[in-house]
PDB file of C-alpha atoms in Angstrom:
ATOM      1  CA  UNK Q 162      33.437 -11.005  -0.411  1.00  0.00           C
ATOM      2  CA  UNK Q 163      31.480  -8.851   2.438  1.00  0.00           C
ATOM      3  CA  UNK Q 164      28.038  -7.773   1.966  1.00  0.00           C
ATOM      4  CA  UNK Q 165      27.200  -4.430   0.778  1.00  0.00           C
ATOM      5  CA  UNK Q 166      26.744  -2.119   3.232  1.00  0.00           C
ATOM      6  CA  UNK Q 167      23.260  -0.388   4.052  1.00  0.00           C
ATOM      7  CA  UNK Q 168      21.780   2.480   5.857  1.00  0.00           C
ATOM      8  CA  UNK Q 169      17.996   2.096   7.714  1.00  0.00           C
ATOM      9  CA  UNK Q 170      15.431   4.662   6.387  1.00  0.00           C
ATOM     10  CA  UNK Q 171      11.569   5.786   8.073  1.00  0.00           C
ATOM     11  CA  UNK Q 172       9.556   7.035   5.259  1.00  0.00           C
ATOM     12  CA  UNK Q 173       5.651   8.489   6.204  1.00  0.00           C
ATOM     13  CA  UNK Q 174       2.814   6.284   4.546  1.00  0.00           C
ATOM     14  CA  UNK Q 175      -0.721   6.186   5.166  1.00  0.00           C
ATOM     15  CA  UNK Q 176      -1.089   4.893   8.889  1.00  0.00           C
ATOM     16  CA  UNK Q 177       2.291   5.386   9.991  1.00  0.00           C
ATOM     17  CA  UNK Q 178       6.097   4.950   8.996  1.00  0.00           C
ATOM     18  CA  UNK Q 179       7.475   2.155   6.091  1.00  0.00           C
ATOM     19  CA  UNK Q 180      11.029   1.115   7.045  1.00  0.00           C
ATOM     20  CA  UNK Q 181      13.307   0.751   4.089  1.00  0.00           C
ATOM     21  CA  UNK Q 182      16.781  -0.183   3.274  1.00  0.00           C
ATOM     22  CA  UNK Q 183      19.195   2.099   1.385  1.00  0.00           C
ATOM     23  CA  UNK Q 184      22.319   1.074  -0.207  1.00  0.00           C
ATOM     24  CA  UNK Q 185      23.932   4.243  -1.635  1.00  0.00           C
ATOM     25  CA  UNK Q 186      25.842   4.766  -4.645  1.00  0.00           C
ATOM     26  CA  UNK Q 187      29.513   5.510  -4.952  1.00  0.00           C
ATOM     27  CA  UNK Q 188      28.964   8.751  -6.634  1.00  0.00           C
ATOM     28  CA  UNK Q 189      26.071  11.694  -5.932  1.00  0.00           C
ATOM     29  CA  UNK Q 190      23.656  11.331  -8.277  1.00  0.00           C
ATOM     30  CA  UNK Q 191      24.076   8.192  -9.841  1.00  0.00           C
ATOM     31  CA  UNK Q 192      20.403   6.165 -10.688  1.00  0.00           C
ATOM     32  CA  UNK Q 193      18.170   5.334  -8.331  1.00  0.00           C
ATOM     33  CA  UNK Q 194      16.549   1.898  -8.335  1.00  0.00           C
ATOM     34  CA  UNK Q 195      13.495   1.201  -5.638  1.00  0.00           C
ATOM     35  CA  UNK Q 196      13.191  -2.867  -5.367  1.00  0.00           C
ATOM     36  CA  UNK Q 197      10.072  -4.639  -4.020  1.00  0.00           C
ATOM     37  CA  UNK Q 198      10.482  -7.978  -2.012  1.00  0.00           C
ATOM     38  CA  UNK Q 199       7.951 -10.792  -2.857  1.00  0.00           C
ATOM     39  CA  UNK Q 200       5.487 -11.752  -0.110  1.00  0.00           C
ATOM     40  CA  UNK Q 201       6.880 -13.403   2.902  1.00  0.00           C
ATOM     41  CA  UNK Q 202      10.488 -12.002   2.277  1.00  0.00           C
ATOM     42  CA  UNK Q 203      11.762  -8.310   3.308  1.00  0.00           C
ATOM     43  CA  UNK Q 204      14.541  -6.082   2.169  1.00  0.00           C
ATOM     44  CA  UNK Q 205      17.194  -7.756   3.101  1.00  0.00           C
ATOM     45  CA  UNK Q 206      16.710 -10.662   0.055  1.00  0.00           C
ATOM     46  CA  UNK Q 207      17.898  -7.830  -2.112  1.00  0.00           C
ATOM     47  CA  UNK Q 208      20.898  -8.210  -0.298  1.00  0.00           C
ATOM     48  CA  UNK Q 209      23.190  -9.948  -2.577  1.00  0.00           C
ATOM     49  CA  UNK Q 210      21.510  -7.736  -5.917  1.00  0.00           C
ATOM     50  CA  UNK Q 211      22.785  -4.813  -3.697  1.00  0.00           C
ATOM     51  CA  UNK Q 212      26.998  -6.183  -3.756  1.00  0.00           C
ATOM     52  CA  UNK Q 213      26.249  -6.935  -7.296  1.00  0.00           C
ATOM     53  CA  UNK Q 214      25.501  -3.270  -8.337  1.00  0.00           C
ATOM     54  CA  UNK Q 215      28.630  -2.805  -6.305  1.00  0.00           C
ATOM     55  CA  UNK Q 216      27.749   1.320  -5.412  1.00  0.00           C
ATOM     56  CA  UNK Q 217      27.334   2.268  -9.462  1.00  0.00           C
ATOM     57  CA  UNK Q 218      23.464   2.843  -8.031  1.00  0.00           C
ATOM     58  CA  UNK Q 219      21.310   3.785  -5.366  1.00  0.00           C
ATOM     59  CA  UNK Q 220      19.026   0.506  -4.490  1.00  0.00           C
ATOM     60  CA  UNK Q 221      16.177   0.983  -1.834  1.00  0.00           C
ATOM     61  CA  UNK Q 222      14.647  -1.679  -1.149  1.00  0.00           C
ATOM     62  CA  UNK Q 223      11.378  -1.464   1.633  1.00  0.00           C
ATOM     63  CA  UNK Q 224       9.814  -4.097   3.997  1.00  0.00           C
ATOM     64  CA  UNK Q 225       6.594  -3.940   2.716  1.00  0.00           C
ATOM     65  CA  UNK Q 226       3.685  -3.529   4.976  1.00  0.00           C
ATOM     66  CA  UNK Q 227       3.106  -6.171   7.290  1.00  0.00           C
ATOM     67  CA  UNK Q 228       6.581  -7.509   7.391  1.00  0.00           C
ATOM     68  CA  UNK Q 229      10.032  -7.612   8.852  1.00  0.00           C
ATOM     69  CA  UNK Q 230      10.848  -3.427  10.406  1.00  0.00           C
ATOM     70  CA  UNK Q 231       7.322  -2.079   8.755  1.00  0.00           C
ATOM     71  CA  UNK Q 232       4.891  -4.889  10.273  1.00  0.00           C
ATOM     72  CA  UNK Q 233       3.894  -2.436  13.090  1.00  0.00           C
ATOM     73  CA  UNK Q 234       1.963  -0.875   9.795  1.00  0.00           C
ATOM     74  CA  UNK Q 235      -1.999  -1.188  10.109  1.00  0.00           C
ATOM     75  CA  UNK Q 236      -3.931  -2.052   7.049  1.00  0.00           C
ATOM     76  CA  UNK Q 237      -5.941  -1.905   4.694  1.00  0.00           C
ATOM     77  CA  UNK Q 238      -2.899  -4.476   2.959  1.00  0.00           C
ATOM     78  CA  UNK Q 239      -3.129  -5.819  -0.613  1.00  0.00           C
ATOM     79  CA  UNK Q 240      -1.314  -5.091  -3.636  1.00  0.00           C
ATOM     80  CA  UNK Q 241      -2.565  -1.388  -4.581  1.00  0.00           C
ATOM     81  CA  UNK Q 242      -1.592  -0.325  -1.010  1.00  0.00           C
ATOM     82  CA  UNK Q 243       2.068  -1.699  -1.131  1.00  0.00           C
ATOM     83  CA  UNK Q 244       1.978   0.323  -4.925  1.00  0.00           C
ATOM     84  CA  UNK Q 245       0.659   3.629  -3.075  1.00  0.00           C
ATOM     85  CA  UNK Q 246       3.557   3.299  -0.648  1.00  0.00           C
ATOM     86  CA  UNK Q 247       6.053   2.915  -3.233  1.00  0.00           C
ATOM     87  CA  UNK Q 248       4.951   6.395  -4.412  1.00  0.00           C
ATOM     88  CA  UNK Q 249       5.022   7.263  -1.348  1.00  0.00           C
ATOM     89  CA  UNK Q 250       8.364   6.236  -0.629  1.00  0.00           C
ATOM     90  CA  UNK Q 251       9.924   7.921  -3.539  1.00  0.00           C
ATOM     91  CA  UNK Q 252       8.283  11.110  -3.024  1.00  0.00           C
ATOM     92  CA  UNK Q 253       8.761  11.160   0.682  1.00  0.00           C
ATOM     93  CA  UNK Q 254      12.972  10.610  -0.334  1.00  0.00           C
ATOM     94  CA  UNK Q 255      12.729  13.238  -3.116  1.00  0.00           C
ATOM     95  CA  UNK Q 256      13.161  11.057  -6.091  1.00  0.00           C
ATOM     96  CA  UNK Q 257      12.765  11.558  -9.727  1.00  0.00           C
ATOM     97  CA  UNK Q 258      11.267   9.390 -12.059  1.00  0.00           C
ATOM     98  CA  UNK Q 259      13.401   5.867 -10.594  1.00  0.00           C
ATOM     99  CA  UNK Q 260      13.954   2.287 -12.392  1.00  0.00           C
ATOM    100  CA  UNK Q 261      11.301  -0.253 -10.304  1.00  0.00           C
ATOM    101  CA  UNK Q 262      12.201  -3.898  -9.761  1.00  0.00           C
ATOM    102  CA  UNK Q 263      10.069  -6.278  -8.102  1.00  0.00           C
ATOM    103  CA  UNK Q 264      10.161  -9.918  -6.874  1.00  0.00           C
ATOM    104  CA  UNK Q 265       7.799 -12.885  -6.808  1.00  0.00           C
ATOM    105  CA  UNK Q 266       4.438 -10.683  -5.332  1.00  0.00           C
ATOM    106  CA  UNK Q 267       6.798  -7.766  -5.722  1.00  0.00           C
ATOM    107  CA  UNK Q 268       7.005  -7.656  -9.079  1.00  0.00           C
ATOM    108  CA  UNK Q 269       2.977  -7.784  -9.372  1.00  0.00           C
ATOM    109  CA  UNK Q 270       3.111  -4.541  -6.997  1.00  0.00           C
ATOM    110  CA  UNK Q 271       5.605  -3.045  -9.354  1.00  0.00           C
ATOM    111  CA  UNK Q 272       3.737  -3.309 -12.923  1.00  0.00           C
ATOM    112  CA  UNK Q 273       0.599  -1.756 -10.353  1.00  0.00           C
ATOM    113  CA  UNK Q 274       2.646   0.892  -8.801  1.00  0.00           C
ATOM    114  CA  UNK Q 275       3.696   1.616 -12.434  1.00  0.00           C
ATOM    115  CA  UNK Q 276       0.005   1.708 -13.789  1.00  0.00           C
ATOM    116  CA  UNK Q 277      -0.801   3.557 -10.704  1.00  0.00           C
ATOM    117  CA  UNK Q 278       1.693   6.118 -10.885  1.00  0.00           C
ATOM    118  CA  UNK Q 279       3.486   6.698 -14.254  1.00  0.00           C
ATOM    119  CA  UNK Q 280       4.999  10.090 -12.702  1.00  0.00           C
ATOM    120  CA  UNK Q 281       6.790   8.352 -10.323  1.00  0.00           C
ATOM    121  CA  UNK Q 282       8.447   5.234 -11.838  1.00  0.00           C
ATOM    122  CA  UNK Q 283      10.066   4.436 -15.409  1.00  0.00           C
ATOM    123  CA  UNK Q 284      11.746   1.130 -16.479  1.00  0.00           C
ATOM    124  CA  UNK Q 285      10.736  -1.957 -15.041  1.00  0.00           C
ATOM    125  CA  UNK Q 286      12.539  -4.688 -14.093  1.00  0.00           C
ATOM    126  CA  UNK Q 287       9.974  -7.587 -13.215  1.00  0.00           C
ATOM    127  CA  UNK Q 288      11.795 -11.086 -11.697  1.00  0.00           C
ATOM    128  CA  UNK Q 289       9.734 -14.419 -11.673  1.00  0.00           C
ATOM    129  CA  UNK Q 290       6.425 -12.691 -11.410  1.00  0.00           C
ATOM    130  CA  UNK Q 291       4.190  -9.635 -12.685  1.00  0.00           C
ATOM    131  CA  UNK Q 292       2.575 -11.948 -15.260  1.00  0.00           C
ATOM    132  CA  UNK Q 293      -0.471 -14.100 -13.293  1.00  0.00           C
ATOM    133  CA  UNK Q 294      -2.918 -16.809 -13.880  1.00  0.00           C
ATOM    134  CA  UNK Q 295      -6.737 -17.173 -12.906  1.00  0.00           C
ATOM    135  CA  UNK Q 296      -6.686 -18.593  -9.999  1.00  0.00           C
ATOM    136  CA  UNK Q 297      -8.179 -22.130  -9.198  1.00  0.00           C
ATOM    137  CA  UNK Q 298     -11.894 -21.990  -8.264  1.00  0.00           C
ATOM    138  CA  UNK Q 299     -11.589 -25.207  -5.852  1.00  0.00           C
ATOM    139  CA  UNK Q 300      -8.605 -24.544  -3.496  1.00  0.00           C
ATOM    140  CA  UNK Q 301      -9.494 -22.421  -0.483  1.00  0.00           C
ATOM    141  CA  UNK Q 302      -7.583 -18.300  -0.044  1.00  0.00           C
ATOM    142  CA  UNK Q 303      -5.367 -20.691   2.341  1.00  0.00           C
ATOM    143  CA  UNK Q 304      -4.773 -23.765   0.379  1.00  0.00           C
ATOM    144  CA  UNK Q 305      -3.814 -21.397  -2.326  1.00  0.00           C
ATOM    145  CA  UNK Q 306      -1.523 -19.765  -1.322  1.00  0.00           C
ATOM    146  CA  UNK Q 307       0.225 -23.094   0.444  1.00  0.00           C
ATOM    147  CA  UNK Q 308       0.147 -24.198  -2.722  1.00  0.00           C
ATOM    148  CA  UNK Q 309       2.023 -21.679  -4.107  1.00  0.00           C
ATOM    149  CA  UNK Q 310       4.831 -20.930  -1.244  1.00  0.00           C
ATOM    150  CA  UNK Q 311       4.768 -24.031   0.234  1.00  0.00           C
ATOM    151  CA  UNK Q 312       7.058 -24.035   3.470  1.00  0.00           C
ATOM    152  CA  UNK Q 313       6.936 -20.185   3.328  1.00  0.00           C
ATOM    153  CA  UNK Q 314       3.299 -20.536   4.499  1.00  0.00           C
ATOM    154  CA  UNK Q 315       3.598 -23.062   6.819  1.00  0.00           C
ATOM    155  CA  UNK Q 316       6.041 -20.901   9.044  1.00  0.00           C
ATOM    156  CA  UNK Q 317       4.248 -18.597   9.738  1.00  0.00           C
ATOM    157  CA  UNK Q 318       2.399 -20.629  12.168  1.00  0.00           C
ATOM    158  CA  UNK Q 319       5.180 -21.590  13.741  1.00  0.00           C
ATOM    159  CA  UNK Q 320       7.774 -20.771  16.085  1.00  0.00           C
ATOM    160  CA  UNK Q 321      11.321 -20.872  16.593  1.00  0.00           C
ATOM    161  CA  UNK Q 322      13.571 -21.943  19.945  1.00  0.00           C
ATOM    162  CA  UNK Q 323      16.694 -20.026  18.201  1.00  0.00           C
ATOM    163  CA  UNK Q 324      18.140 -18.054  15.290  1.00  0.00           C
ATOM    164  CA  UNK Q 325      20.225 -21.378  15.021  1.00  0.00           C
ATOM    165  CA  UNK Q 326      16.903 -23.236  14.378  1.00  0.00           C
ATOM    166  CA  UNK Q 327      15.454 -20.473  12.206  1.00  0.00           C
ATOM    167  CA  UNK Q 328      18.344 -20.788  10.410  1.00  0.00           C
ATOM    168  CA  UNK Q 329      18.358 -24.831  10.091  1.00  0.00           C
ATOM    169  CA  UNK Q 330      14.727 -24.431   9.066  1.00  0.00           C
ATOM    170  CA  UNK Q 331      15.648 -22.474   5.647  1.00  0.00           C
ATOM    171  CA  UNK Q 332      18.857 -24.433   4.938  1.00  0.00           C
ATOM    172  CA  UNK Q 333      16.688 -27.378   4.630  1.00  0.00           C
ATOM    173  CA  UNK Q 334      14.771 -25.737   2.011  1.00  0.00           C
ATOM    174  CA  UNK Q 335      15.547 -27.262  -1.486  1.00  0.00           C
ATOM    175  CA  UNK Q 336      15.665 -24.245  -3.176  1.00  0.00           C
ATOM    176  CA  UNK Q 337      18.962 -22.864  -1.009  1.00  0.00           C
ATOM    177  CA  UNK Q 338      20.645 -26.313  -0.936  1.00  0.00           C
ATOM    178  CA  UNK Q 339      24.190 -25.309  -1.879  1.00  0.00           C
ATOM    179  CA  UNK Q 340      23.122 -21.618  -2.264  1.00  0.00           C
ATOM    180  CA  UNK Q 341      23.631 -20.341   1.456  1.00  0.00           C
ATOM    181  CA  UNK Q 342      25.516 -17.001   1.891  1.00  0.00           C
ATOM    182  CA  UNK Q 343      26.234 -14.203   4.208  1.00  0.00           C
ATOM    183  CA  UNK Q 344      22.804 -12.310   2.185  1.00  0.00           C
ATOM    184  CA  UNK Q 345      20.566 -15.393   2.444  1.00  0.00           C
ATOM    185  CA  UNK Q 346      21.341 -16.251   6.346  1.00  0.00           C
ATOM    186  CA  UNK Q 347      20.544 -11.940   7.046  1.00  0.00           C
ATOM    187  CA  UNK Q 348      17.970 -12.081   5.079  1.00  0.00           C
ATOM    188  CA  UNK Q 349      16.092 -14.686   6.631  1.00  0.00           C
ATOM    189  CA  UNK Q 350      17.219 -13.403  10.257  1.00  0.00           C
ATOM    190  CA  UNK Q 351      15.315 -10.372   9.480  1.00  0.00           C
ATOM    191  CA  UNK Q 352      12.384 -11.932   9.718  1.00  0.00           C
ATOM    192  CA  UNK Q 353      12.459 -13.383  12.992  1.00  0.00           C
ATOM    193  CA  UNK Q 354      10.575 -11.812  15.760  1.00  0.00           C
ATOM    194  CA  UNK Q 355      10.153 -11.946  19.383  1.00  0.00           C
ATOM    195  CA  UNK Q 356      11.992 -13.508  22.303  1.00  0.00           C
ATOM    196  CA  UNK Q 357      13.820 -17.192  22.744  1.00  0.00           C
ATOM    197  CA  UNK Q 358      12.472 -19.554  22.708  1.00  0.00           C
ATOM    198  CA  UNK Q 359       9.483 -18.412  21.201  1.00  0.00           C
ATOM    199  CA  UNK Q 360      10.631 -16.494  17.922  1.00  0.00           C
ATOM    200  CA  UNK Q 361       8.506 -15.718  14.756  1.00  0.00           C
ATOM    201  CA  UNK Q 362       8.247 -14.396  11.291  1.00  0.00           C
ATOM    202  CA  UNK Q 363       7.946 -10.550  11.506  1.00  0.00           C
ATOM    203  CA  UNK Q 364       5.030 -11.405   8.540  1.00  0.00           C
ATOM    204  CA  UNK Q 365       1.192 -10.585   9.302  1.00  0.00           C
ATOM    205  CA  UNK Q 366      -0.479 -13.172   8.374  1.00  0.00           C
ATOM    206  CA  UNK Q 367      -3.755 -11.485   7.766  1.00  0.00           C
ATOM    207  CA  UNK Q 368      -1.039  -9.028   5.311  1.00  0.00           C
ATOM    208  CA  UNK Q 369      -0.395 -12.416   3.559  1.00  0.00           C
ATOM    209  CA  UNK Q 370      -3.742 -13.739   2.915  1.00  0.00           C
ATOM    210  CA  UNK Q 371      -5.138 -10.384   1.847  1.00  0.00           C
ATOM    211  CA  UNK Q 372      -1.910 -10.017  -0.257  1.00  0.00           C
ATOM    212  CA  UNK Q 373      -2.035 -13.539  -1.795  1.00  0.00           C
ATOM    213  CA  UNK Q 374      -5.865 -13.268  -2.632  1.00  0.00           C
ATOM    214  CA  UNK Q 375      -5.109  -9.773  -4.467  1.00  0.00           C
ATOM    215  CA  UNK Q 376      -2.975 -11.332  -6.969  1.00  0.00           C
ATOM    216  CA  UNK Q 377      -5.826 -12.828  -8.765  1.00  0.00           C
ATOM    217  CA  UNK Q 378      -7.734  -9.606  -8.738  1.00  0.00           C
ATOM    218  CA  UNK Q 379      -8.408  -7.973 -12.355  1.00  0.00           C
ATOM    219  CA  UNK Q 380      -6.846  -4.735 -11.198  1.00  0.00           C
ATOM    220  CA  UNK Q 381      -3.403  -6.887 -10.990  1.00  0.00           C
ATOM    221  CA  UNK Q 382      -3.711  -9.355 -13.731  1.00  0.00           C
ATOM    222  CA  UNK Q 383      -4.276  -7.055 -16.076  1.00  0.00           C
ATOM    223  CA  UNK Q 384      -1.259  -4.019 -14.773  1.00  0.00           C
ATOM    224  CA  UNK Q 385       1.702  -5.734 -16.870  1.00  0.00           C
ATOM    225  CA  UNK Q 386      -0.681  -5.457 -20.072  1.00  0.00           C
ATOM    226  CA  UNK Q 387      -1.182  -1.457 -19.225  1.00  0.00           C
ATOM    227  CA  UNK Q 388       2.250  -0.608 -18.552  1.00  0.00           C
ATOM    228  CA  UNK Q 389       3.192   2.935 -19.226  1.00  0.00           C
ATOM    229  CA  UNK Q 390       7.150   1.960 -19.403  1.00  0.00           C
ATOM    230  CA  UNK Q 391       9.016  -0.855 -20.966  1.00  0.00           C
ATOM    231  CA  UNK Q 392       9.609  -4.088 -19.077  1.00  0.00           C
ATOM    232  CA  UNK Q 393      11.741  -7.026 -18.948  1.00  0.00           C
ATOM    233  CA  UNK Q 394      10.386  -9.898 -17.006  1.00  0.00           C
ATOM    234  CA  UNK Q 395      13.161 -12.196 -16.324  1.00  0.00           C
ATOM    235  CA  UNK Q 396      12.256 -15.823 -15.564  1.00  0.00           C
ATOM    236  CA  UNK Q 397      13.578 -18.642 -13.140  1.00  0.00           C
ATOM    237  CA  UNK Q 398      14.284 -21.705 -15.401  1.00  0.00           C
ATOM    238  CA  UNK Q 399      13.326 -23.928 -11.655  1.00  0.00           C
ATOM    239  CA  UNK Q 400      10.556 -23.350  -9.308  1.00  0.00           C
ATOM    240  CA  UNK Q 401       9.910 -22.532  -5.635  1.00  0.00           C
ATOM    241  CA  UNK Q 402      11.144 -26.045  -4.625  1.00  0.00           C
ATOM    242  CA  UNK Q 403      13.607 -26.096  -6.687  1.00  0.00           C
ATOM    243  CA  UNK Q 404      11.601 -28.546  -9.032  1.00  0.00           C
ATOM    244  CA  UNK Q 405      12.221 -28.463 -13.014  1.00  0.00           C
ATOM    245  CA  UNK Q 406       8.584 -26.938 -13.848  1.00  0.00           C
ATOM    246  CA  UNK Q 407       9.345 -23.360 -12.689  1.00  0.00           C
ATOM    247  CA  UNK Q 408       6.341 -20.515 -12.640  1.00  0.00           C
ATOM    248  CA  UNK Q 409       7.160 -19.451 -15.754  1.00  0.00           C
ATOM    249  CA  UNK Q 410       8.045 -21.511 -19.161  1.00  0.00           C
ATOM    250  CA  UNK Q 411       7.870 -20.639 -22.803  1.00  0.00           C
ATOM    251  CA  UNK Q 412       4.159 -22.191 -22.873  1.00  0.00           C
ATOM    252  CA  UNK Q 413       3.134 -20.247 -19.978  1.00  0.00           C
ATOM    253  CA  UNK Q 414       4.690 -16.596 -20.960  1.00  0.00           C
ATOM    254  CA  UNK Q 415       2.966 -17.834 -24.830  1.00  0.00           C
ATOM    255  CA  UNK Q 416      -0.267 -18.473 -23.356  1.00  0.00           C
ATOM    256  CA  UNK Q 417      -0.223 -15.309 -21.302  1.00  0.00           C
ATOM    257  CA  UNK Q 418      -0.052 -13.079 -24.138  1.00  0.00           C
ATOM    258  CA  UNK Q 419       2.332 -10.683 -23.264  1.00  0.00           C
ATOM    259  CA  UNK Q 420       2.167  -7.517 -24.946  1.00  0.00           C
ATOM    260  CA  UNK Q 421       5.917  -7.590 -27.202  1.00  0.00           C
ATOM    261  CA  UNK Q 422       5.815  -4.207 -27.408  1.00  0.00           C
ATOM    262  CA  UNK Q 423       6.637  -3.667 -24.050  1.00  0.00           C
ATOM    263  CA  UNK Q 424       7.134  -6.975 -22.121  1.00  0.00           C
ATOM    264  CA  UNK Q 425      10.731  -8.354 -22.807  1.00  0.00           C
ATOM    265  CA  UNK Q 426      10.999 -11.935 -21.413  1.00  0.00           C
ATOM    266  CA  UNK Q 427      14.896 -13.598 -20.660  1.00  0.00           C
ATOM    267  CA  UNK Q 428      15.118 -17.026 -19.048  1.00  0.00           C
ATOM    268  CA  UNK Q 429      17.409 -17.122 -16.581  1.00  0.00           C
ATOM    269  CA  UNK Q 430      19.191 -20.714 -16.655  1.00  0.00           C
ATOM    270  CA  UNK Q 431      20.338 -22.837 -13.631  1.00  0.00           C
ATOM    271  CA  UNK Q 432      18.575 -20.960 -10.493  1.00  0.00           C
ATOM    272  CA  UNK Q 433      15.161 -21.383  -8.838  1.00  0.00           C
ATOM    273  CA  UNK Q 434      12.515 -18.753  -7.656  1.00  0.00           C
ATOM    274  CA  UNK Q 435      14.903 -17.838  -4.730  1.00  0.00           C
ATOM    275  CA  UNK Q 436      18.013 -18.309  -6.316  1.00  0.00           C
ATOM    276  CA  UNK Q 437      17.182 -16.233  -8.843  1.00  0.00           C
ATOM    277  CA  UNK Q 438      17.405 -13.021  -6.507  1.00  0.00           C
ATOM    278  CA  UNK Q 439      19.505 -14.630  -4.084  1.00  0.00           C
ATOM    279  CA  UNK Q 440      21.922 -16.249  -5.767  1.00  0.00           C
ATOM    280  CA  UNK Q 441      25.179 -15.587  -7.484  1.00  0.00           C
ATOM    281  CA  UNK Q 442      24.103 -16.038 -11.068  1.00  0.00           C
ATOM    282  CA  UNK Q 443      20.722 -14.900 -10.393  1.00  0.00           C
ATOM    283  CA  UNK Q 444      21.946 -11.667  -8.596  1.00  0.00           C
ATOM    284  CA  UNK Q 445      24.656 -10.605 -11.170  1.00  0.00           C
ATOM    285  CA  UNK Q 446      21.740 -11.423 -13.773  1.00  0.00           C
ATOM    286  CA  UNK Q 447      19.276  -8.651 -12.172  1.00  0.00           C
ATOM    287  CA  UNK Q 448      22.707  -6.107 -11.569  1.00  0.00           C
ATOM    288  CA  UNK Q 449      23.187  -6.222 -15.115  1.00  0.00           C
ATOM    289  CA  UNK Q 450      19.848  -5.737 -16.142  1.00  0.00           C
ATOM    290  CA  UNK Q 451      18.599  -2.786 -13.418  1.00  0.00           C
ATOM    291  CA  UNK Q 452      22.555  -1.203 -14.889  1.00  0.00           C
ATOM    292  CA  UNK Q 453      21.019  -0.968 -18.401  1.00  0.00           C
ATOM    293  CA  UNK Q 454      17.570   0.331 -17.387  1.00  0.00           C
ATOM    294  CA  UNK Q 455      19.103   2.804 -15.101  1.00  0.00           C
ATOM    295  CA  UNK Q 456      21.441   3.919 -18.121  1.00  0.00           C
ATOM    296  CA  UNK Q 457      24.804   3.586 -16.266  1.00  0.00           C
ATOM    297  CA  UNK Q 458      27.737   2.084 -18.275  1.00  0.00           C
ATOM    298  CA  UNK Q 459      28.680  -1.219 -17.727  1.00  0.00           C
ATOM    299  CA  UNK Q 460      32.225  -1.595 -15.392  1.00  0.00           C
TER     300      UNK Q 460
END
């Protein structure tokens, strides 16, 4: 099956222009659903969520600031500034009060954007993040974060001879081991930066560090406890490296106290932190849920 085709959008945000993806529905005015990419990723990884929805909504999905077609944008970065441009990004294209979705970091910027700006944004739908930890006192802004997205740190540092290579990079990654598609191999490509045979993640590192450290602020922590909308936070069974202990388990989401009043949890079985977006099961998964939220019926 081809990819679902998308059109290239410039919105205005403070300090110049956010690029953003737009797959359009079949039909005017059918839902609109804005989708945040986690933090080394871009638009493109909501690629294979977009051929899932198969036109029944509108999905735009930005690069957030610092990365991929909007990395040209200056900072301050952090995760209230890629909330404000949301807003910004749905008023600047006219929208009403949309469904949000957010991955990994982008689901954390979602639950803020939806504290932030309750006008602008209604359901959310929050994928393997949105619901943080205190972070450890001993590891280093750095070490953290390696910690956390392993290999997707380390690249950043590094550089590329090819897109071949690029691409041979990410298909050793555990988590996409059987799990490579026509979405996964753009997505990644979108990244890449610069001229052979020196190519690059797109990603601003300082945009990373700033945006990794901000997770563990207060402001963040406490957004999915404040929400002004309902919420389903749906959970990768596996975890970044495709390892059993994924970020999120029943002790965890226990532990974090969610508030049940608004905060739905689902387990989604058999994918991984990437998978879980990327993926087949993982993709239809999200489709079905961002279909509800958005009130369209069910093909």
């Amino acid at each position: 099956m081809t990819s679902a085709r998308y059109e290239e959008l410039r919105v205005p945000v403070a300090g110049g222009e956010l690029a953003a993806l737009r797959w359009p529905a079949h039909e005017t005015g059918a839902p609109v659903v804005v989708a945040l990419h986690g933090i080394t990723a871009n638009a493109l990884s909501w690629g294979r969520v977009a051929r899932a929805l198969a036109g029944r909504v509108t999905l735009i999905a930005p690069d957030l600031r610092g990365r991929a077609a909007s990395s040209g944008l200056p900072g301050p970065y952090g995760i209230a500034a890629h909330a404000d441009d949301a807003a910004a990004l749905a008023e600047a294209l006219g929208l009403g009060r949309v469904v949000l979705a957010g991955h990994s970091m982008g689901a954390f910027v979602a639950a803020l954007a939806a504290v932030r700006h309750p006008e602008r944004f209604g359901p959310l739908l929050l994928v393997d993040g949105g619901a943080g930890f205190p972070a450890p006192t001993h590891l280093s802004p750095d070490a953290l974060l390696t910690a956390v997205i392993g290999p997707a740190m380390d690249r950043l540092s590094m550089t590329f001879p090819d897109r071949a290579a690029y691409r041979s990079f990410w298909q050793a990654h555990p988590a996409f081991a059987g799990a490579w598609s026509a979405e996964v191999d753009a997505y990644i490509q979108r990244d890449l930066t610069g001229e052979e045979p020196s190519l690059r993640s797109s990603c601003r590192i300082d945009a990373v560090r700033t945006d990794g450290a901000g997770l563990f602020a207060e402001e963040v922590l406490s957004a999915i406890r404040n929400l002004p909308a309902p919420a389903t936070l749906l959970w990768a069974e596996r975890g970044l490296m495709d390892e059993p202990q994924g970020l999120y388990d029943e002790s965890r989401l226990r532990a974090a106290a969610l508030p049940a009043a608004t905060v739905r949890t689902v387990r989604v079985p058999d994918v991984n932190h990437y998978t879980v977006l990327t993926g087949d099961r993982g993709a239809e998964e999200i489709a079905h849920h961002l279909l509800n939220g958005s009130g369209t019926h069910l093909a």
